[in-house]
Tab-separated table of C-alpha atoms in Angstrom:
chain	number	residue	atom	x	y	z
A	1	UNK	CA	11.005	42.884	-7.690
A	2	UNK	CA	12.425	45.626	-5.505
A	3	UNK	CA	15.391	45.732	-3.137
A	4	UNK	CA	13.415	46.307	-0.127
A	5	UNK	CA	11.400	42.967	1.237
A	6	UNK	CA	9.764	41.973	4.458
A	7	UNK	CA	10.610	40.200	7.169
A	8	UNK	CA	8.550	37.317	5.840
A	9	UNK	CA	10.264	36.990	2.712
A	10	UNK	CA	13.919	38.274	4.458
A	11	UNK	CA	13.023	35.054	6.315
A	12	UNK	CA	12.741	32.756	3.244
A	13	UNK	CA	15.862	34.434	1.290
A	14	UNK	CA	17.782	33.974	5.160
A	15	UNK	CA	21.059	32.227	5.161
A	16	UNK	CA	20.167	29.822	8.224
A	17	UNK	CA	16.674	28.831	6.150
A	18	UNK	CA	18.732	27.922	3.165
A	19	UNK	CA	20.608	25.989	4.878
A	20	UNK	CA	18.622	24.207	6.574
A	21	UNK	CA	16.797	23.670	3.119
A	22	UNK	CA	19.898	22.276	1.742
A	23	UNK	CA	20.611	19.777	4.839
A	24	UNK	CA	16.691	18.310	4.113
A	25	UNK	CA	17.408	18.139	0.585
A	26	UNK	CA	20.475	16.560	0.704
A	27	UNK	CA	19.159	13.776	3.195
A	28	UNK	CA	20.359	10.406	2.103
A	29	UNK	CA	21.684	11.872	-1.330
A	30	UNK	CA	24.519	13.037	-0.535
A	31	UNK	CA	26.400	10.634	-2.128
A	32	UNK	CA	24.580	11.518	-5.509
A	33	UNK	CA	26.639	13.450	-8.408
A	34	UNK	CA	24.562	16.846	-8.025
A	35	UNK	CA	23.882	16.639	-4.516
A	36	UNK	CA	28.228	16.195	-4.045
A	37	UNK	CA	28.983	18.985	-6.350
A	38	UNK	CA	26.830	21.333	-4.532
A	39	UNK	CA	28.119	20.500	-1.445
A	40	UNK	CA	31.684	21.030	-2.426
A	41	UNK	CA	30.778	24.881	-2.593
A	42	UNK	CA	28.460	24.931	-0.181
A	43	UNK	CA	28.512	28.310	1.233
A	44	UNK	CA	28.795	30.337	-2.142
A	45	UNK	CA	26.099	28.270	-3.732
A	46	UNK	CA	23.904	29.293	-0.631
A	47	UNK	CA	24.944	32.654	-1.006
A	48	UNK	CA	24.391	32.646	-4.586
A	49	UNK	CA	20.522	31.361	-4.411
A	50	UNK	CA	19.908	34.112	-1.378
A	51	UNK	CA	21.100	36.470	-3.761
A	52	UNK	CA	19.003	35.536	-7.018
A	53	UNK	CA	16.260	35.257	-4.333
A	54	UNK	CA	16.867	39.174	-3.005
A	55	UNK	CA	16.993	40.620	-6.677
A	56	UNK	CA	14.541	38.625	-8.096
A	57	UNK	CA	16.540	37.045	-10.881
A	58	UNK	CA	15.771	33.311	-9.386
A	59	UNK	CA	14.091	30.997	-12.041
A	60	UNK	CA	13.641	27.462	-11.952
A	61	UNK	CA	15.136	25.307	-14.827
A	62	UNK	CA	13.548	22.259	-16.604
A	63	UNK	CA	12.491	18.895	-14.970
A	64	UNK	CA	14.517	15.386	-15.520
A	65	UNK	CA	11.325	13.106	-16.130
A	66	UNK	CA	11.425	8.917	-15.173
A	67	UNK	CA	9.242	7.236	-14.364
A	68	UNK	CA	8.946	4.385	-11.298
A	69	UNK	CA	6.347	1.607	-10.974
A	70	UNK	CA	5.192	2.146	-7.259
A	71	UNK	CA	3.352	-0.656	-7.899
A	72	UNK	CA	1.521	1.108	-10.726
A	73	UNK	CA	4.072	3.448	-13.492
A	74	UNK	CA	3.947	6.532	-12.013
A	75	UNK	CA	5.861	9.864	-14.309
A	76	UNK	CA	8.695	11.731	-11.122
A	77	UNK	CA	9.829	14.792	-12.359
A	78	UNK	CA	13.017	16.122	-10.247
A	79	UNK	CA	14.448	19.341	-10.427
A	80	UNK	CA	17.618	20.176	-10.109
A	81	UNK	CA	18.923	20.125	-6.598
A	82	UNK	CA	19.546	23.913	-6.365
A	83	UNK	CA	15.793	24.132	-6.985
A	84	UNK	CA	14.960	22.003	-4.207
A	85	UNK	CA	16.765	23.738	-1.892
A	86	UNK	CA	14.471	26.727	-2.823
A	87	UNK	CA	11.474	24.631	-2.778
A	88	UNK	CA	12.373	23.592	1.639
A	89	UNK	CA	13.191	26.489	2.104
A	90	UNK	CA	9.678	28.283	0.368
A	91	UNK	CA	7.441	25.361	2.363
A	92	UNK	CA	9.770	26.058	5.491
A	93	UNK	CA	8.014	29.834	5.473
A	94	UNK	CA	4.841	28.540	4.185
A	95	UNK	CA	3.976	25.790	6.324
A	96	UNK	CA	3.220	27.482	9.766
A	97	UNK	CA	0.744	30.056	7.652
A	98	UNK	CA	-1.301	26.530	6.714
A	99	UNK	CA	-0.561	24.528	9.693
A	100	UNK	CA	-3.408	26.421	12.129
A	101	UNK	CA	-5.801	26.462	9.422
A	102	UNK	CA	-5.323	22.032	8.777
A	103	UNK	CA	-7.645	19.829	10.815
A	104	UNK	CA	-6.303	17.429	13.215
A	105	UNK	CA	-7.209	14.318	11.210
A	106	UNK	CA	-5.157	15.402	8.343
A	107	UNK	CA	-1.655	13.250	8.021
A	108	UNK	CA	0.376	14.238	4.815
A	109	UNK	CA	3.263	15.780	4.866
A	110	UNK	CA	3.046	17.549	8.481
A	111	UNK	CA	5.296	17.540	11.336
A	112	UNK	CA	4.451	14.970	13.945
A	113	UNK	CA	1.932	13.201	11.483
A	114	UNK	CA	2.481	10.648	8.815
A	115	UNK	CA	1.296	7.218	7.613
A	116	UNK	CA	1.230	5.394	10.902
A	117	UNK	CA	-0.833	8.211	12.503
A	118	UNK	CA	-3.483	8.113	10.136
A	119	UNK	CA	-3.292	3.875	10.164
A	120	UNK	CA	-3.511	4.495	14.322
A	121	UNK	CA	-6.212	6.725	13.564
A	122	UNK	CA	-7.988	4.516	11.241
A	123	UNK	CA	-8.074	1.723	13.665
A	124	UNK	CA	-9.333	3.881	16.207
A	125	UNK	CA	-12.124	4.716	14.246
A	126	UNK	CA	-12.486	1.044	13.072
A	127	UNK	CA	-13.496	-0.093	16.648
A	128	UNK	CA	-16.040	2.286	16.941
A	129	UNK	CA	-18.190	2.191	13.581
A	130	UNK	CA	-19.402	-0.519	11.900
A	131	UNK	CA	-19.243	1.700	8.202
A	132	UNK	CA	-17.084	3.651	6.368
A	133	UNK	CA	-16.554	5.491	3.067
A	134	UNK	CA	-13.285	4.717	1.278
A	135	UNK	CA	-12.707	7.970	-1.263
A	136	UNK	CA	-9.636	8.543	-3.814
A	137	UNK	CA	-9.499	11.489	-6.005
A	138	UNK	CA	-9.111	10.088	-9.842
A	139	UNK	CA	-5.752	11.441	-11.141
A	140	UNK	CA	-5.273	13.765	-8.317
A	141	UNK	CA	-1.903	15.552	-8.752
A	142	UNK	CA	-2.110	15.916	-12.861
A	143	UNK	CA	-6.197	17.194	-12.397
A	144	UNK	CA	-5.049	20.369	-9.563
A	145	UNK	CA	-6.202	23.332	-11.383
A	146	UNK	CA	-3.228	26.042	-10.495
A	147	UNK	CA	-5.892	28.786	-10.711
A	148	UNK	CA	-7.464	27.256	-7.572
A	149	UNK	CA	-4.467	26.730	-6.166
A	150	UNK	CA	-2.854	29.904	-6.329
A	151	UNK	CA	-5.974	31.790	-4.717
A	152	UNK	CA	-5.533	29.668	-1.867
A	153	UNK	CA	-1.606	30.642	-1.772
A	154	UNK	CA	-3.065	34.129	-2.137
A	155	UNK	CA	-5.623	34.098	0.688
A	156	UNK	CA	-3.167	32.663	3.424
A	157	UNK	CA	0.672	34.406	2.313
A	158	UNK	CA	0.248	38.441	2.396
A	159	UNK	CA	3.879	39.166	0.616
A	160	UNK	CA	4.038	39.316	-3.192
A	161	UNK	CA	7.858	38.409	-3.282
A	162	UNK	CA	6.701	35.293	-2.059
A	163	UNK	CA	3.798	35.051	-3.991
A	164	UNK	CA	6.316	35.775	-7.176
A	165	UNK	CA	8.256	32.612	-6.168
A	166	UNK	CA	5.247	30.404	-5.468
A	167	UNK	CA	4.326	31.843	-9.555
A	168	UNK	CA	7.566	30.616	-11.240
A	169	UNK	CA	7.196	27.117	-9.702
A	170	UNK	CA	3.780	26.524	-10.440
A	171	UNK	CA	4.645	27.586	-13.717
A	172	UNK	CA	8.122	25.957	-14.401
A	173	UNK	CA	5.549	22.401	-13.597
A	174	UNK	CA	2.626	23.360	-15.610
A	175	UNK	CA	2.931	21.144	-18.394
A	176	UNK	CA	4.755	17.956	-16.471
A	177	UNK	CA	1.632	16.136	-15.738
A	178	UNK	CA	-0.243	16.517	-19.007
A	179	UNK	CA	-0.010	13.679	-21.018
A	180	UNK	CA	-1.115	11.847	-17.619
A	181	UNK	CA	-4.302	13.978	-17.726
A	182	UNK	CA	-7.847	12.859	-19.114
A	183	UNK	CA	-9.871	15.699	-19.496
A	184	UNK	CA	-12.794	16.524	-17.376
A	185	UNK	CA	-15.372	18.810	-17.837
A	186	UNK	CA	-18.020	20.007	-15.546
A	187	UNK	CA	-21.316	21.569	-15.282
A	188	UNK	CA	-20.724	25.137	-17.293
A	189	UNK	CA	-17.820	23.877	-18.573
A	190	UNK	CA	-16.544	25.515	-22.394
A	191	UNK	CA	-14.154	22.363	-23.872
A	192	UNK	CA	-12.046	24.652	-25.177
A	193	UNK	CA	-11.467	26.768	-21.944
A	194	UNK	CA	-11.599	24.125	-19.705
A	195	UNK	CA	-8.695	21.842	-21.765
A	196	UNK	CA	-6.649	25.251	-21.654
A	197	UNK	CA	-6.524	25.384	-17.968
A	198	UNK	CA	-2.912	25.124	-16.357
A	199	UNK	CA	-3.212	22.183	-14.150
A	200	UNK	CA	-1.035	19.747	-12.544
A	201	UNK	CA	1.690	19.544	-9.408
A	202	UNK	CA	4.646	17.215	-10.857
A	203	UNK	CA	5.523	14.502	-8.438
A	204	UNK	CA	8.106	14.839	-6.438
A	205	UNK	CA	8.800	18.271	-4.905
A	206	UNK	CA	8.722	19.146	-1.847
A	207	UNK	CA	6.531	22.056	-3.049
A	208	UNK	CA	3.902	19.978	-4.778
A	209	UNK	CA	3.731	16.988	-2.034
A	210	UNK	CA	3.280	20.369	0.766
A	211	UNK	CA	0.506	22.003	-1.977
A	212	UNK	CA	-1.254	18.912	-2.470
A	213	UNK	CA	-2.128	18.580	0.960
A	214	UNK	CA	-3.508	22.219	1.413
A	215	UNK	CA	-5.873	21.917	-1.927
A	216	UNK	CA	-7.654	19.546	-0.327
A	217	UNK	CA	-7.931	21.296	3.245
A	218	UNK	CA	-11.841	23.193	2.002
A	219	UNK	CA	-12.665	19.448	1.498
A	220	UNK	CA	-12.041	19.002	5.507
A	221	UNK	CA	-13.558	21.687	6.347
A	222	UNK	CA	-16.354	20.644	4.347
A	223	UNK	CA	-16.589	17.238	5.192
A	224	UNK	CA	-16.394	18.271	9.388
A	225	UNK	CA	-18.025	21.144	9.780
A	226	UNK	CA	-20.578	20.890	7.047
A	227	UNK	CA	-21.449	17.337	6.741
A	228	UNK	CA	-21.136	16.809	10.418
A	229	UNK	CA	-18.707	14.063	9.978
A	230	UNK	CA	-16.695	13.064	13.069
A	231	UNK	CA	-14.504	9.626	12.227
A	232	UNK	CA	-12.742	11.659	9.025
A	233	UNK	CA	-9.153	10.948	8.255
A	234	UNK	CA	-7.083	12.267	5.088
A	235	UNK	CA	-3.404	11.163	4.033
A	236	UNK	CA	-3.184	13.199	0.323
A	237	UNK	CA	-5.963	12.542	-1.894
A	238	UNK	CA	-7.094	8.964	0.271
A	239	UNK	CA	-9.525	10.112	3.002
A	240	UNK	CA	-12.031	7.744	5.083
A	241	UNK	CA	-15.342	8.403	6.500
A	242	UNK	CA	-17.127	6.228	9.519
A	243	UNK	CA	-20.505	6.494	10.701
A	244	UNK	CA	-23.143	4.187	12.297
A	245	UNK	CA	-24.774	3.566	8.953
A	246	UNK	CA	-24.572	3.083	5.265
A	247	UNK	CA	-27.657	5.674	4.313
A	248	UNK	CA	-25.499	8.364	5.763
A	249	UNK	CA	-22.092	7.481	3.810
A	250	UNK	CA	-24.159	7.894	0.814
A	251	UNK	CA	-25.403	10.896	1.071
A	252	UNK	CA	-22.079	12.320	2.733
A	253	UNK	CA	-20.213	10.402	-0.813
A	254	UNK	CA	-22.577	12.463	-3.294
A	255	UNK	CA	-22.268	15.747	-1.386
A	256	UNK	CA	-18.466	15.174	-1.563
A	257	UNK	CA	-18.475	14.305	-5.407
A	258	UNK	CA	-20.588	17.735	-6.114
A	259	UNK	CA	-18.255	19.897	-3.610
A	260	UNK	CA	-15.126	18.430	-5.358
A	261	UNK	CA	-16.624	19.364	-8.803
A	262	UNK	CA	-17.724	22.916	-7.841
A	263	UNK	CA	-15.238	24.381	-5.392
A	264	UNK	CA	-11.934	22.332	-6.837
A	265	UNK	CA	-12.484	20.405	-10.116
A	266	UNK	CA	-11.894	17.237	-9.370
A	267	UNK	CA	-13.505	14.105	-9.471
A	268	UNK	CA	-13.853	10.934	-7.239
A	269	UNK	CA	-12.185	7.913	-8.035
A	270	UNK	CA	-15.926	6.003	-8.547
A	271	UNK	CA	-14.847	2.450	-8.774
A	272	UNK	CA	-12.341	3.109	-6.060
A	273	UNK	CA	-15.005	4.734	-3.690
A	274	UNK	CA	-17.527	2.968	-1.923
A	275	UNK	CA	-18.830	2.107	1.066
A	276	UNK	CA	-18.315	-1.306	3.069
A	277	UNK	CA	-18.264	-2.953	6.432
A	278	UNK	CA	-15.696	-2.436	8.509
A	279	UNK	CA	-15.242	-6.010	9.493
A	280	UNK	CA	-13.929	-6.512	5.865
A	281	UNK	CA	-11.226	-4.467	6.020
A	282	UNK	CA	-10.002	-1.083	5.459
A	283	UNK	CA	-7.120	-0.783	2.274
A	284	UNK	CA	-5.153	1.721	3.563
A	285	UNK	CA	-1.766	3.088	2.568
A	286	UNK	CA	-0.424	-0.235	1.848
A	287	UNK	CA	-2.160	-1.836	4.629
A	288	UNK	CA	-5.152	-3.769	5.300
A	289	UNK	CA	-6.762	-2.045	8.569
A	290	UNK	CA	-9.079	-4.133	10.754
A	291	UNK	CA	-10.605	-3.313	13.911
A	292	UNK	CA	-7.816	-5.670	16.248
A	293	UNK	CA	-5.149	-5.900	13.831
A	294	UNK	CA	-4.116	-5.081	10.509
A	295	UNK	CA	-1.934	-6.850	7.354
A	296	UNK	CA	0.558	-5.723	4.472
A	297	UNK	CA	-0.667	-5.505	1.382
A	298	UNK	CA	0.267	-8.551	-0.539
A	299	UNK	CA	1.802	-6.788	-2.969
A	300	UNK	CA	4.124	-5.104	-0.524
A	301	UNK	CA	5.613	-8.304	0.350
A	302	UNK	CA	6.145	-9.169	-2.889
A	303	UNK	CA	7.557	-6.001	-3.912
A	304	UNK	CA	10.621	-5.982	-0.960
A	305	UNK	CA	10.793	-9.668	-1.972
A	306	UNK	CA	11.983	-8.646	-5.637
A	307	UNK	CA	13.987	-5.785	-4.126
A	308	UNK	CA	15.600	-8.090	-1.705
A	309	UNK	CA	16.616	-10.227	-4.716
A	310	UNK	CA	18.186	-7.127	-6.505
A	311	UNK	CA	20.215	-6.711	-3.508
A	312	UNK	CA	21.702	-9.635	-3.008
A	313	UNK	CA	22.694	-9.939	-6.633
A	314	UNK	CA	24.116	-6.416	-6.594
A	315	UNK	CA	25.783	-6.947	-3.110
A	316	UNK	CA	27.420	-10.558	-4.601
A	317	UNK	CA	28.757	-8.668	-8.032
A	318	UNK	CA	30.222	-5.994	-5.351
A	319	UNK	CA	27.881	-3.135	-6.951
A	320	UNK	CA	26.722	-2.182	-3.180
A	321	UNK	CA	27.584	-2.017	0.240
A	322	UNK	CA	26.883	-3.707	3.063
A	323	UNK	CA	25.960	-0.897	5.054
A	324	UNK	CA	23.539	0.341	2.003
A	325	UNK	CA	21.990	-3.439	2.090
A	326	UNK	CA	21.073	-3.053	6.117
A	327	UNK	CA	19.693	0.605	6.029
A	328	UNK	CA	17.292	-0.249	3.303
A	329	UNK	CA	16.339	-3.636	5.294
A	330	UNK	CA	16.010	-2.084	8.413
A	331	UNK	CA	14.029	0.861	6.750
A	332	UNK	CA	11.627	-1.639	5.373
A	333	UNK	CA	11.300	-4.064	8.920
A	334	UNK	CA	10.109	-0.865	10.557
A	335	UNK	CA	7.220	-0.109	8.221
A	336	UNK	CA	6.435	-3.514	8.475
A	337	UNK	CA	6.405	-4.024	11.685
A	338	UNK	CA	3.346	-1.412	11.852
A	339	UNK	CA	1.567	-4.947	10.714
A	340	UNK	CA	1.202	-8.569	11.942
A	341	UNK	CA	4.257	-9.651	9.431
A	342	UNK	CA	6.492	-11.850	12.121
A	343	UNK	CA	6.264	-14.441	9.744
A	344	UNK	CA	6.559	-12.561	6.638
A	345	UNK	CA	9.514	-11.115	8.008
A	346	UNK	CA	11.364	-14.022	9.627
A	347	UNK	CA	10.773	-15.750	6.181
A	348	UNK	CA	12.147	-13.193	3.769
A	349	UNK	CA	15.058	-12.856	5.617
A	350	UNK	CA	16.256	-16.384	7.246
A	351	UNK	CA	15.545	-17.232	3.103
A	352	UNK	CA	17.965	-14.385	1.644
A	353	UNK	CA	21.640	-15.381	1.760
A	354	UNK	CA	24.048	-12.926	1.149
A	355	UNK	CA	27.753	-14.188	-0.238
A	356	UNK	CA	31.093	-12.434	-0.522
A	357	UNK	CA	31.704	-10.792	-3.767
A	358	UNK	CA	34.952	-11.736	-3.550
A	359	UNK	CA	34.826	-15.529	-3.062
A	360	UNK	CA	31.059	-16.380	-3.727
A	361	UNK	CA	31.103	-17.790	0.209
A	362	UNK	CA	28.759	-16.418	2.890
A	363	UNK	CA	30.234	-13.519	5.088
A	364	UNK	CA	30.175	-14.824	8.639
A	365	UNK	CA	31.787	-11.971	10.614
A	366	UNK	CA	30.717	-8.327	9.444
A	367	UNK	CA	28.579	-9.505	6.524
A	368	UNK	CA	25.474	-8.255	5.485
A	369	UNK	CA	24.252	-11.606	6.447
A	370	UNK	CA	24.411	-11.142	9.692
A	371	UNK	CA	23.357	-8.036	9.763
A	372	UNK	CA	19.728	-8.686	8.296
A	373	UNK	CA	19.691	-11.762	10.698
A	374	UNK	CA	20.053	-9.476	13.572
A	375	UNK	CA	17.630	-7.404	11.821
A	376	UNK	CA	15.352	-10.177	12.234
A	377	UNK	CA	15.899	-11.110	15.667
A	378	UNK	CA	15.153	-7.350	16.951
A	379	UNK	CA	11.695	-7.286	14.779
């Protein structure tokens, strides 16, 4: 890579992107070992990425792999955090190129969308169709074929420094998702060739969660200006069609299934996508959607429930803060509160003591206690 760039990529490698990259990066981690010692050189660790970035020499180092059951065991790989801040700062310069290109009705991972939009949307819709198909993409971020993928990049960014960067990371997650991956093979397909594809996006970046959502943007396209459909809504690899009847939904669900397999290689989820009444409800992001209201998913409940639990016994042995307790509380009222949860909510917490570590007795003044009862009160 030479000395001399363009503006684009002069605006990726820029000192005010990079740190702005670092600030999203670090957002609620700063407390975290790597995120802290970063931080403590702050400026000459900037400075040092810009310049790997300028003469080329930046290369991203191995994933730490865990794995979190969100409700189902799902495999996270993290990179380090120096490599996140290169990943912001890559989608900071990449997102406005995709951004006029996305539909309107698309919800992941774009500024001024997000899960309530789409569950607004999806409600919308619900009052005004009595059908709709429910798709999911079967293993979605393990089955993205990074051939694909990379033509995309290719069409939409014109600089090859960039395109060099987008190359490494791609690579550098290659072989993260694999042993999640059952092999699919489709019309033409050679075994051999076909298992030897590079696939796979490892959860978790910024890069992959930004990259997942434009792979499936020919599938909007498709789906709107091909198939006619106008109630379409996608949040990553969950999308929902409406129309006036079912005859329709199938047709529009088997066109789908042979444009995924031709233009993208993937596959629906076929169990998971079918078509139903409306009046039944829609599963949606953790939500039940109905026409004039909607519910949690059960299992949401009883997931903060056992969280809630963990708290308190952490909070009484002194292993966390009070402050810690109420941010995760409050972060969790708020997404439920996009529901008909009163009671759910009012029960958890009027049901969830929390004592002092100290003297096993309930804070009165300043405890956490109080806090989540406020908490309550303002739901």
């Amino acid at each position: 890579m030479g000395q001399e760039h363009t503006p684009f990529y002069e605006q990726l490698c820029s000192f005010e992107n990079l740190l702005r990259s670092y600030r999203d990066a670090a957002r609620g981690k700063r407390t975290r070992p790597e995120v802290a010692a970063f931080d403590y050189g702050l400026e000459g660790n900037l400075l040092r990425l810009r310049r790997q970035l300028l003469d080329g020499s930046w290369q991203p180092r191995p994933y730490r792999r865990f794995t979190v059951a969100d409700p189902k065991p799902r495999v996270i790989s993290a990179a380090p955090f120096a490599d996140r801040v290169v990943h912001h700062a890559l989608v900071n310069v990449l997102e406005p190129l995709f951004e006029r290109r996305f539909i309107r009705d698309s919800y992941a991972n774009r500024v001024g969308k997000g899960v309530h939009q789409a569950l607004d949307r999806a409600t919308h819709f619900a009052r005004r169709y009595p059908y709709v198909l429910r798709c999911d993409i079967a293993q979605y971020f393990p089955s993205i074929d990074l051939a694909i993928l990379r033509r995309m990049l290719g069409r939409a960014v014109r600089d090859d420094a960039t395109l060099t960067v987008c190359d490494r990371i791609l690579a550098g997650g290659a072989n993260e998702l694999t042993d999640q991956y059952t092999l699919v093979l489709f019309p033409g397909d050679d075994p051999d060739e076909a298992a030897a594809r590079p696939r796979g996006l490892p959860v978790g970046n910024q890069t992959s969660q930004f990259w997942a959502n434009c792979y499936l943007d020919p599938l909007d396209h498709f789906v709107k200006d091909q198939l006619g459909c106008r109630a379409y809504l996608r949040y990553v690899d969950d999308f929902l069609l409406f129309a006036d009847d079912k005859a329709a939904l199938h047709r529009w669900k088997a066109a789908i299934i042979s444009f995924l397999a031709t233009h993208l290689r993937l596959a629906l989820h076929e169990r998971a996508s079918v078509v139903t009444p409306v009046f039944v409800g829609i599963p949606l992001l953790g939500y039940r959607v109905y026409a004039d209201h909607r519910r949690l998913r059960r299992r949401n409940g009883l997931a903060f429930a056992r969280r809630l639990r963990m708290m308190r016994r952490r909070y009484c042995a002194g292993q966390m803060e009070s402050a810690n307790v109420t941010a995760r509380v409050r972060g969790w009222v708020a997404h439920a509160a996009h529901a008909d949860t009163f009671g759910l909510r009012r029960s958890l917490l009027e049901t969830t003591v929390f004592s002092s570590p100290s003297r096993g007795e309930r804070r009165h003044k300043g405890s956490t206690h109080e806090g989540v009862t406020r908490l309550r009160q303002d739901a």
